[in-house]
mmCIF file of C-alpha atoms in Angstrom:
data_model
loop_
_atom_site.group_PDB
_atom_site.id
_atom_site.type_symbol
_atom_site.label_atom_id
_atom_site.label_comp_id
_atom_site.label_asym_id
_atom_site.label_seq_id
_atom_site.Cartn_x
_atom_site.Cartn_y
_atom_site.Cartn_z
ATOM 1 C CA UNK D 1 142.791 100.478 91.026
ATOM 2 C CA UNK D 2 141.224 97.130 90.281
ATOM 3 C CA UNK D 3 140.385 94.975 93.287
ATOM 4 C CA UNK D 4 140.400 91.183 93.521
ATOM 5 C CA UNK D 5 137.081 90.846 95.253
ATOM 6 C CA UNK D 6 134.467 93.601 96.107
ATOM 7 C CA UNK D 7 131.638 93.326 98.665
ATOM 8 C CA UNK D 8 129.449 95.744 100.545
ATOM 9 C CA UNK D 9 128.630 97.816 97.464
ATOM 10 C CA UNK D 10 127.616 97.357 93.884
ATOM 11 C CA UNK D 11 130.206 95.792 91.551
ATOM 12 C CA UNK D 12 130.930 96.186 87.913
ATOM 13 C CA UNK D 13 133.557 95.405 85.264
ATOM 14 C CA UNK D 14 135.622 92.320 85.852
ATOM 15 C CA UNK D 15 134.113 91.938 89.398
ATOM 16 C CA UNK D 16 130.635 91.213 87.962
ATOM 17 C CA UNK D 17 130.231 87.530 87.282
ATOM 18 C CA UNK D 18 127.554 85.452 85.462
ATOM 19 C CA UNK D 19 123.905 86.909 85.421
ATOM 20 C CA UNK D 20 124.048 86.419 81.613
ATOM 21 C CA UNK D 21 120.360 85.506 81.384
ATOM 22 C CA UNK D 22 119.155 88.165 83.715
ATOM 23 C CA UNK D 23 121.326 90.831 82.064
ATOM 24 C CA UNK D 24 119.911 89.904 78.723
ATOM 25 C CA UNK D 25 116.327 89.959 79.935
ATOM 26 C CA UNK D 26 116.620 93.222 81.854
ATOM 27 C CA UNK D 27 118.275 94.978 78.922
ATOM 28 C CA UNK D 28 115.536 93.869 76.641
ATOM 29 C CA UNK D 29 112.946 95.216 79.063
ATOM 30 C CA UNK D 30 114.738 98.569 79.187
ATOM 31 C CA UNK D 31 114.865 98.675 75.436
ATOM 32 C CA UNK D 32 111.230 97.845 74.972
ATOM 33 C CA UNK D 33 109.663 99.903 77.710
ATOM 34 C CA UNK D 34 108.662 97.125 80.136
ATOM 35 C CA UNK D 35 108.246 98.012 83.776
ATOM 36 C CA UNK D 36 110.323 95.582 85.801
ATOM 37 C CA UNK D 37 110.396 94.589 89.541
ATOM 38 C CA UNK D 38 113.454 92.797 90.892
ATOM 39 C CA UNK D 39 112.928 90.712 93.938
ATOM 40 C CA UNK D 40 115.532 88.506 95.834
ATOM 41 C CA UNK D 41 117.121 88.182 99.197
ATOM 42 C CA UNK D 42 119.616 90.663 100.359
ATOM 43 C CA UNK D 43 123.202 90.454 99.092
ATOM 44 C CA UNK D 44 122.332 88.919 95.714
ATOM 45 C CA UNK D 45 123.499 91.652 93.591
ATOM 46 C CA UNK D 46 120.378 93.479 92.407
ATOM 47 C CA UNK D 47 122.039 96.924 92.364
ATOM 48 C CA UNK D 48 125.024 95.521 90.590
ATOM 49 C CA UNK D 49 122.827 93.887 87.872
ATOM 50 C CA UNK D 50 120.846 97.144 87.218
ATOM 51 C CA UNK D 51 123.987 99.197 87.001
ATOM 52 C CA UNK D 52 125.630 96.747 84.696
ATOM 53 C CA UNK D 53 122.618 96.825 82.333
ATOM 54 C CA UNK D 54 122.573 100.683 82.490
ATOM 55 C CA UNK D 55 126.274 100.771 81.537
ATOM 56 C CA UNK D 56 125.630 98.456 78.560
ATOM 57 C CA UNK D 57 122.781 100.487 77.123
ATOM 58 C CA UNK D 58 123.993 102.061 73.920
ATOM 59 C CA UNK D 59 120.770 103.281 72.261
ATOM 60 C CA UNK D 60 120.847 107.046 72.353
ATOM 61 C CA UNK D 61 117.033 107.112 72.385
ATOM 62 C CA UNK D 62 116.891 105.191 75.792
ATOM 63 C CA UNK D 63 118.242 106.998 78.873
ATOM 64 C CA UNK D 64 118.406 104.915 82.049
ATOM 65 C CA UNK D 65 118.489 106.800 85.400
ATOM 66 C CA UNK D 66 119.400 105.457 88.845
ATOM 67 C CA UNK D 67 118.335 106.803 92.183
ATOM 68 C CA UNK D 68 118.468 105.528 95.768
ATOM 69 C CA UNK D 69 115.661 106.444 98.094
ATOM 70 C CA UNK D 70 116.813 104.627 101.164
ATOM 71 C CA UNK D 71 116.718 107.832 103.345
ATOM 72 C CA UNK D 72 113.466 109.234 102.139
ATOM 73 C CA UNK D 73 111.108 109.431 105.113
ATOM 74 C CA UNK D 74 108.103 111.444 103.569
ATOM 75 C CA UNK D 75 106.344 111.694 100.370
ATOM 76 C CA UNK D 76 108.003 115.105 99.638
ATOM 77 C CA UNK D 77 111.393 113.671 100.582
ATOM 78 C CA UNK D 78 110.827 111.159 97.774
ATOM 79 C CA UNK D 79 109.545 113.765 95.320
ATOM 80 C CA UNK D 80 112.551 116.075 95.947
ATOM 81 C CA UNK D 81 114.941 113.095 95.329
ATOM 82 C CA UNK D 82 112.926 111.934 92.275
ATOM 83 C CA UNK D 83 112.936 115.410 90.745
ATOM 84 C CA UNK D 84 116.504 116.439 91.424
ATOM 85 C CA UNK D 85 117.936 113.113 90.091
ATOM 86 C CA UNK D 86 115.762 113.424 86.993
ATOM 87 C CA UNK D 87 116.861 117.048 86.374
ATOM 88 C CA UNK D 88 120.573 116.264 86.789
ATOM 89 C CA UNK D 89 120.709 112.988 84.954
ATOM 90 C CA UNK D 90 118.976 114.344 81.902
ATOM 91 C CA UNK D 91 121.488 117.157 81.591
ATOM 92 C CA UNK D 92 124.772 116.474 79.999
ATOM 93 C CA UNK D 93 126.491 119.626 81.373
ATOM 94 C CA UNK D 94 126.263 121.502 84.601
ATOM 95 C CA UNK D 95 124.687 124.560 82.920
ATOM 96 C CA UNK D 96 121.952 122.333 81.389
ATOM 97 C CA UNK D 97 120.784 121.489 84.986
ATOM 98 C CA UNK D 98 119.673 125.078 85.285
ATOM 99 C CA UNK D 99 118.048 124.960 81.915
ATOM 100 C CA UNK D 100 116.128 121.907 82.982
ATOM 101 C CA UNK D 101 114.893 123.534 86.060
ATOM 102 C CA UNK D 102 113.696 126.584 84.129
ATOM 103 C CA UNK D 103 111.871 124.356 81.646
ATOM 104 C CA UNK D 104 110.350 121.826 83.885
ATOM 105 C CA UNK D 105 110.141 123.221 87.450
ATOM 106 C CA UNK D 106 109.958 126.959 87.116
ATOM 107 C CA UNK D 107 108.197 127.452 90.500
ATOM 108 C CA UNK D 108 111.172 126.430 92.813
ATOM 109 C CA UNK D 109 114.234 128.250 93.969
ATOM 110 C CA UNK D 110 116.910 125.618 93.724
ATOM 111 C CA UNK D 111 120.351 125.571 95.551
ATOM 112 C CA UNK D 112 123.143 124.134 93.509
ATOM 113 C CA UNK D 113 126.575 123.362 95.178
ATOM 114 C CA UNK D 114 129.773 122.841 92.990
ATOM 115 C CA UNK D 115 132.672 120.937 94.442
ATOM 116 C CA UNK D 116 136.158 122.161 93.527
ATOM 117 C CA UNK D 117 136.977 118.591 92.465
ATOM 118 C CA UNK D 118 136.526 118.301 88.717
ATOM 119 C CA UNK D 119 135.038 114.865 88.870
ATOM 120 C CA UNK D 120 132.757 115.415 91.954
ATOM 121 C CA UNK D 121 128.931 115.355 91.615
ATOM 122 C CA UNK D 122 126.897 118.514 91.690
ATOM 123 C CA UNK D 123 124.658 118.813 94.647
ATOM 124 C CA UNK D 124 121.074 119.980 93.799
ATOM 125 C CA UNK D 125 118.486 120.995 96.439
ATOM 126 C CA UNK D 126 115.013 121.870 95.074
ATOM 127 C CA UNK D 127 113.007 122.428 98.234
ATOM 128 C CA UNK D 128 109.783 121.333 96.598
ATOM 129 C CA UNK D 129 106.841 121.764 99.034
ATOM 130 C CA UNK D 130 103.108 121.385 98.504
ATOM 131 C CA UNK D 131 102.934 125.164 98.009
ATOM 132 C CA UNK D 132 104.873 124.958 94.747
ATOM 133 C CA UNK D 133 103.891 121.511 93.270
ATOM 134 C CA UNK D 134 101.288 118.731 93.756
ATOM 135 C CA UNK D 135 102.775 115.213 93.862
ATOM 136 C CA UNK D 136 101.008 114.401 90.499
ATOM 137 C CA UNK D 137 103.117 117.121 88.752
ATOM 138 C CA UNK D 138 106.296 115.781 90.068
ATOM 139 C CA UNK D 139 105.428 112.154 89.315
ATOM 140 C CA UNK D 140 104.717 113.093 85.763
ATOM 141 C CA UNK D 141 108.164 114.662 85.291
ATOM 142 C CA UNK D 142 109.727 111.670 83.532
ATOM 143 C CA UNK D 143 107.005 111.675 80.854
ATOM 144 C CA UNK D 144 107.336 115.402 80.347
ATOM 145 C CA UNK D 145 111.097 115.458 80.153
ATOM 146 C CA UNK D 146 111.266 112.455 77.893
ATOM 147 C CA UNK D 147 108.698 113.835 75.458
ATOM 148 C CA UNK D 148 110.503 117.210 75.445
ATOM 149 C CA UNK D 149 113.886 115.676 74.872
ATOM 150 C CA UNK D 150 112.715 112.984 72.419
ATOM 151 C CA UNK D 151 113.941 110.031 74.429
ATOM 152 C CA UNK D 152 112.626 107.201 76.545
ATOM 153 C CA UNK D 153 113.554 107.372 80.233
ATOM 154 C CA UNK D 154 114.056 104.169 82.313
ATOM 155 C CA UNK D 155 113.846 105.245 85.911
ATOM 156 C CA UNK D 156 115.593 102.760 88.116
ATOM 157 C CA UNK D 157 114.677 103.196 91.891
ATOM 158 C CA UNK D 158 116.750 101.332 94.539
ATOM 159 C CA UNK D 159 115.429 100.635 97.997
ATOM 160 C CA UNK D 160 111.893 101.016 96.695
ATOM 161 C CA UNK D 161 110.403 99.232 99.788
ATOM 162 C CA UNK D 162 110.816 102.559 101.662
ATOM 163 C CA UNK D 163 107.619 103.641 99.847
ATOM 164 C CA UNK D 164 105.818 101.192 101.982
ATOM 165 C CA UNK D 165 107.139 102.868 105.158
ATOM 166 C CA UNK D 166 105.985 106.499 104.248
ATOM 167 C CA UNK D 167 103.111 108.025 106.203
ATOM 168 C CA UNK D 168 99.796 107.360 104.505
ATOM 169 C CA UNK D 169 101.561 104.944 102.194
ATOM 170 C CA UNK D 170 98.554 103.577 100.402
ATOM 171 C CA UNK D 171 97.554 106.995 99.226
ATOM 172 C CA UNK D 172 101.090 107.673 98.089
ATOM 173 C CA UNK D 173 101.222 104.387 96.250
ATOM 174 C CA UNK D 174 97.916 105.049 94.524
ATOM 175 C CA UNK D 175 99.199 108.302 93.266
ATOM 176 C CA UNK D 176 102.355 106.766 91.856
ATOM 177 C CA UNK D 177 100.611 103.913 90.198
ATOM 178 C CA UNK D 178 97.848 106.193 88.843
ATOM 179 C CA UNK D 179 100.426 108.478 87.115
ATOM 180 C CA UNK D 180 103.144 105.968 86.100
ATOM 181 C CA UNK D 181 100.880 103.400 84.540
ATOM 182 C CA UNK D 182 99.750 105.829 81.782
ATOM 183 C CA UNK D 183 103.148 107.149 80.835
ATOM 184 C CA UNK D 184 104.320 106.165 77.305
ATOM 185 C CA UNK D 185 107.757 107.715 77.302
ATOM 186 C CA UNK D 186 108.968 106.458 80.682
ATOM 187 C CA UNK D 187 109.153 103.134 82.356
ATOM 188 C CA UNK D 188 110.318 101.891 85.724
ATOM 189 C CA UNK D 189 112.685 99.355 87.286
ATOM 190 C CA UNK D 190 111.857 99.086 90.908
ATOM 191 C CA UNK D 191 113.918 96.934 93.497
ATOM 192 C CA UNK D 192 114.933 96.861 97.048
ATOM 193 C CA UNK D 193 116.894 95.115 99.761
ATOM 194 C CA UNK D 194 114.064 93.909 101.953
ATOM 195 C CA UNK D 195 112.342 90.954 100.323
ATOM 196 C CA UNK D 196 109.322 90.636 102.417
ATOM 197 C CA UNK D 197 108.411 94.286 102.042
ATOM 198 C CA UNK D 198 108.980 94.240 98.311
ATOM 199 C CA UNK D 199 106.947 91.032 97.988
ATOM 200 C CA UNK D 200 103.992 92.659 99.879
ATOM 201 C CA UNK D 201 104.086 95.773 97.671
ATOM 202 C CA UNK D 202 103.962 93.886 94.411
ATOM 203 C CA UNK D 203 102.427 90.495 95.013
ATOM 204 C CA UNK D 204 99.577 91.532 97.314
ATOM 205 C CA UNK D 205 96.347 91.877 95.209
ATOM 206 C CA UNK D 206 95.185 94.584 97.634
ATOM 207 C CA UNK D 207 98.163 96.789 97.070
ATOM 208 C CA UNK D 208 98.287 99.523 94.309
ATOM 209 C CA UNK D 209 101.353 98.177 92.691
ATOM 210 C CA UNK D 210 100.056 94.700 92.229
ATOM 211 C CA UNK D 211 101.003 93.461 88.673
ATOM 212 C CA UNK D 212 102.628 96.812 87.806
ATOM 213 C CA UNK D 213 105.360 95.097 85.757
ATOM 214 C CA UNK D 214 107.381 91.957 84.983
ATOM 215 C CA UNK D 215 108.539 90.232 88.145
ATOM 216 C CA UNK D 216 112.173 89.069 88.059
ATOM 217 C CA UNK D 217 113.629 86.864 90.712
ATOM 218 C CA UNK D 218 117.324 86.726 91.257
ATOM 219 C CA UNK D 219 118.514 83.292 92.304
ATOM 220 C CA UNK D 220 122.081 82.460 93.605
ATOM 221 C CA UNK D 221 124.732 82.357 90.972
ATOM 222 C CA UNK D 222 125.635 78.648 90.341
ATOM 223 C CA UNK D 223 128.703 77.193 92.119
ATOM 224 C CA UNK D 224 130.447 76.257 88.825
ATOM 225 C CA UNK D 225 130.372 79.929 87.690
ATOM 226 C CA UNK D 226 131.692 81.110 90.989
ATOM 227 C CA UNK D 227 134.539 78.615 91.059
ATOM 228 C CA UNK D 228 135.959 79.724 87.731
ATOM 229 C CA UNK D 229 135.739 83.355 88.819
ATOM 230 C CA UNK D 230 137.268 82.869 92.287
ATOM 231 C CA UNK D 231 140.147 80.658 91.147
ATOM 232 C CA UNK D 232 141.008 82.932 88.295
ATOM 233 C CA UNK D 233 141.230 86.005 90.696
ATOM 234 C CA UNK D 234 143.633 84.022 92.986
ATOM 235 C CA UNK D 235 145.839 83.234 90.002
ATOM 236 C CA UNK D 236 145.851 86.838 88.843
ATOM 237 C CA UNK D 237 147.283 87.806 92.263
ATOM 238 C CA UNK D 238 149.939 85.047 92.102
ATOM 239 C CA UNK D 239 148.229 82.699 94.482
ATOM 240 C CA UNK D 240 146.498 79.304 94.181
ATOM 241 C CA UNK D 241 143.056 78.061 95.177
ATOM 242 C CA UNK D 242 141.898 74.607 94.481
ATOM 243 C CA UNK D 243 138.466 74.098 92.846
ATOM 244 C CA UNK D 244 137.382 72.092 95.881
ATOM 245 C CA UNK D 245 138.163 74.997 98.193
ATOM 246 C CA UNK D 246 136.397 77.503 95.969
ATOM 247 C CA UNK D 247 133.360 75.265 96.024
ATOM 248 C CA UNK D 248 133.562 75.276 99.835
ATOM 249 C CA UNK D 249 133.478 79.066 99.889
ATOM 250 C CA UNK D 250 130.169 78.933 97.916
ATOM 251 C CA UNK D 251 128.704 76.213 100.152
ATOM 252 C CA UNK D 252 129.769 77.948 103.390
ATOM 253 C CA UNK D 253 127.779 81.132 102.494
ATOM 254 C CA UNK D 254 125.000 79.481 100.375
ATOM 255 C CA UNK D 255 126.257 81.213 97.227
ATOM 256 C CA UNK D 256 125.065 84.679 98.438
ATOM 257 C CA UNK D 257 127.009 86.997 96.165
ATOM 258 C CA UNK D 258 128.236 89.487 98.595
ATOM 259 C CA UNK D 259 129.313 86.871 101.103
ATOM 260 C CA UNK D 260 131.088 84.849 98.349
ATOM 261 C CA UNK D 261 133.100 87.948 97.422
ATOM 262 C CA UNK D 262 133.760 88.830 101.084
ATOM 263 C CA UNK D 263 134.935 85.244 102.167
ATOM 264 C CA UNK D 264 137.025 84.976 99.009
ATOM 265 C CA UNK D 265 138.805 88.272 99.799
ATOM 266 C CA UNK D 266 139.454 87.118 103.419
ATOM 267 C CA UNK D 267 140.891 83.940 102.072
ATOM 268 C CA UNK D 268 143.054 85.679 99.602
ATOM 269 C CA UNK D 269 144.408 87.932 102.446
ATOM 270 C CA UNK D 270 145.266 84.943 104.543
ATOM 271 C CA UNK D 271 146.892 82.909 101.739
ATOM 272 C CA UNK D 272 150.653 83.215 101.037
ATOM 273 C CA UNK D 273 151.092 80.714 98.229
ATOM 274 C CA UNK D 274 148.454 77.963 98.064
ATOM 275 C CA UNK D 275 145.343 78.246 100.355
ATOM 276 C CA UNK D 276 145.440 75.846 103.240
ATOM 277 C CA UNK D 277 142.748 74.543 105.633
ATOM 278 C CA UNK D 278 144.148 76.944 108.373
ATOM 279 C CA UNK D 279 143.790 79.792 105.835
ATOM 280 C CA UNK D 280 140.181 78.790 105.128
ATOM 281 C CA UNK D 281 139.315 78.580 108.854
ATOM 282 C CA UNK D 282 140.941 81.942 109.571
ATOM 283 C CA UNK D 283 139.017 83.427 106.646
ATOM 284 C CA UNK D 284 135.646 82.203 107.915
ATOM 285 C CA UNK D 285 136.512 83.447 111.456
ATOM 286 C CA UNK D 286 137.277 86.828 109.997
ATOM 287 C CA UNK D 287 133.966 86.927 108.072
ATOM 288 C CA UNK D 288 131.999 86.230 111.188
ATOM 289 C CA UNK D 289 133.986 88.807 113.178
ATOM 290 C CA UNK D 290 133.494 91.319 110.459
ATOM 291 C CA UNK D 291 129.650 90.897 110.674
ATOM 292 C CA UNK D 292 129.304 90.390 114.432
ATOM 293 C CA UNK D 293 128.666 94.146 115.230
ATOM 294 C CA UNK D 294 125.658 94.126 112.920
ATOM 295 C CA UNK D 295 124.346 90.825 114.379
ATOM 296 C CA UNK D 296 124.748 92.013 117.895
ATOM 297 C CA UNK D 297 122.500 94.971 117.043
ATOM 298 C CA UNK D 298 119.914 92.720 115.374
ATOM 299 C CA UNK D 299 119.677 90.532 118.394
ATOM 300 C CA UNK D 300 119.528 93.251 121.012
ATOM 301 C CA UNK D 301 116.038 93.456 122.551
ATOM 302 C CA UNK D 302 114.899 90.083 121.236
ATOM 303 C CA UNK D 303 112.701 88.288 123.796
ATOM 304 C CA UNK D 304 113.521 84.868 125.091
ATOM 305 C CA UNK D 305 110.739 83.363 123.028
ATOM 306 C CA UNK D 306 112.213 85.000 119.817
ATOM 307 C CA UNK D 307 115.824 83.776 120.716
ATOM 308 C CA UNK D 308 114.276 80.271 121.315
ATOM 309 C CA UNK D 309 112.721 80.407 117.799
ATOM 310 C CA UNK D 310 116.024 81.146 116.310
ATOM 311 C CA UNK D 311 117.643 78.378 118.259
ATOM 312 C CA UNK D 312 115.039 76.057 116.902
ATOM 313 C CA UNK D 313 115.889 77.030 113.360
ATOM 314 C CA UNK D 314 119.642 76.627 114.004
ATOM 315 C CA UNK D 315 118.833 73.079 115.296
ATOM 316 C CA UNK D 316 117.195 72.081 112.033
ATOM 317 C CA UNK D 317 113.537 72.680 113.007
ATOM 318 C CA UNK D 318 111.674 74.558 110.255
ATOM 319 C CA UNK D 319 108.046 73.433 110.690
ATOM 320 C CA UNK D 320 105.578 72.339 113.412
ATOM 321 C CA UNK D 321 106.795 74.922 115.917
ATOM 322 C CA UNK D 322 103.538 74.488 118.019
ATOM 323 C CA UNK D 323 104.203 70.803 118.605
ATOM 324 C CA UNK D 324 104.853 69.452 122.162
ATOM 325 C CA UNK D 325 108.229 68.144 121.134
ATOM 326 C CA UNK D 326 109.449 71.489 119.809
ATOM 327 C CA UNK D 327 108.123 73.437 122.807
ATOM 328 C CA UNK D 328 109.681 70.972 125.213
ATOM 329 C CA UNK D 329 113.158 71.779 123.887
ATOM 330 C CA UNK D 330 112.627 75.331 122.830
ATOM 331 C CA UNK D 331 109.756 77.011 124.704
ATOM 332 C CA UNK D 332 107.787 79.289 122.407
ATOM 333 C CA UNK D 333 104.418 79.816 124.197
ATOM 334 C CA UNK D 334 100.958 79.658 122.776
ATOM 335 C CA UNK D 335 100.188 79.285 119.000
ATOM 336 C CA UNK D 336 99.209 82.910 118.916
ATOM 337 C CA UNK D 337 102.577 83.828 120.423
ATOM 338 C CA UNK D 338 104.346 81.854 117.629
ATOM 339 C CA UNK D 339 102.580 83.849 115.075
ATOM 340 C CA UNK D 340 103.713 87.053 116.827
ATOM 341 C CA UNK D 341 107.264 85.720 116.955
ATOM 342 C CA UNK D 342 107.282 85.012 113.211
ATOM 343 C CA UNK D 343 105.885 88.361 112.369
ATOM 344 C CA UNK D 344 108.424 90.191 114.520
ATOM 345 C CA UNK D 345 111.412 88.278 113.258
ATOM 346 C CA UNK D 346 110.196 88.705 109.660
ATOM 347 C CA UNK D 347 109.933 92.388 110.207
ATOM 348 C CA UNK D 348 113.490 92.469 111.425
ATOM 349 C CA UNK D 349 114.640 90.583 108.183
ATOM 350 C CA UNK D 350 115.906 87.714 110.377
ATOM 351 C CA UNK D 351 113.790 84.958 108.999
ATOM 352 C CA UNK D 352 111.969 84.132 105.694
ATOM 353 C CA UNK D 353 109.401 81.696 104.715
ATOM 354 C CA UNK D 354 110.221 79.221 102.027
ATOM 355 C CA UNK D 355 108.097 76.353 100.440
ATOM 356 C CA UNK D 356 109.367 73.746 103.033
ATOM 357 C CA UNK D 357 109.344 75.927 106.132
ATOM 358 C CA UNK D 358 110.804 78.909 107.954
ATOM 359 C CA UNK D 359 114.654 79.595 107.664
ATOM 360 C CA UNK D 360 117.106 82.239 108.789
ATOM 361 C CA UNK D 361 117.526 84.895 106.144
ATOM 362 C CA UNK D 362 121.268 85.190 106.634
ATOM 363 C CA UNK D 363 123.642 82.177 106.609
ATOM 364 C CA UNK D 364 126.484 84.166 108.254
ATOM 365 C CA UNK D 365 124.072 85.255 111.017
ATOM 366 C CA UNK D 366 123.297 81.646 111.583
ATOM 367 C CA UNK D 367 126.964 80.770 111.853
ATOM 368 C CA UNK D 368 127.503 83.603 114.389
ATOM 369 C CA UNK D 369 124.392 82.649 116.380
ATOM 370 C CA UNK D 370 125.508 79.051 116.679
ATOM 371 C CA UNK D 371 128.791 80.297 118.178
ATOM 372 C CA UNK D 372 127.227 82.809 120.521
ATOM 373 C CA UNK D 373 123.902 81.275 121.674
ATOM 374 C CA UNK D 374 123.863 77.550 121.049
#
């Protein structure tokens, strides 16, 4: 069933809008064996973009593979996920998964689970440990499989910032970079939802993945493209939304893709015929309420200083936090304490540094915080 607006997960088909330039570039990179790193704030549609490009790949010699490593907590968690996805996605039939295991990972005893539902995914557990395989052997699987099958693999890894959280992460990253940079039949598209961690992994000269591939930054989709998309969806469902109100949706949530979709859906649900001011207010209230549970969790345990820092940001202060004027209104402590506050809030993904100062990372969080704490 087609939905008017989709949020909270990757989107495709008619629910995917714009990103024409980025789609063209990423597809070109996939076709020509270029490693790519996607960096942007959360809710900008990185996963949707990658999956759209994967769906549009029609060259039989190029095989894109997607995996999500969000729940990987150790190097061998990652290696097991890495190997199992590779073996499943390079097999066109279930019986070929076993053939792949026999050809490429003969020293494991896999467990395969089949669902009675015909369209359900096969569950594969390899149980790889250091006893069977060293990390370098698993990391080289894309090259081995691609050469054997006469194809080029594009390995797309979502939530890649988790690599930076693994025990002994620098050694893990060095092993990955050392193997992957020499592969000729496999390339990588690496992206994740935590911008500051991804930036540190790929833009810090001291880190192993520095200059590993082309950096692509996803900006917000322009308002004019959103307006046409939003108003057309309203019309398709027999309702009307003015261009001006569609623009207000974008402005309210700073054009963040997921929030644009969520607020648009809320407004569509509130609207009977033509969207009104009351409908818009109710839609915004619903958006804040829908996110409030997450925001409560994010603010639990914050110190008074940290809450004061956020209050300062909400009041329009983005620089000079150590000045007497700022501290008189929002006590933040010493300059060294301000450094610790920034570090802690950045780690929690609550703030981000821009060219002109420090800002809250999430516009809806800011709206909620203004209601609850200001």
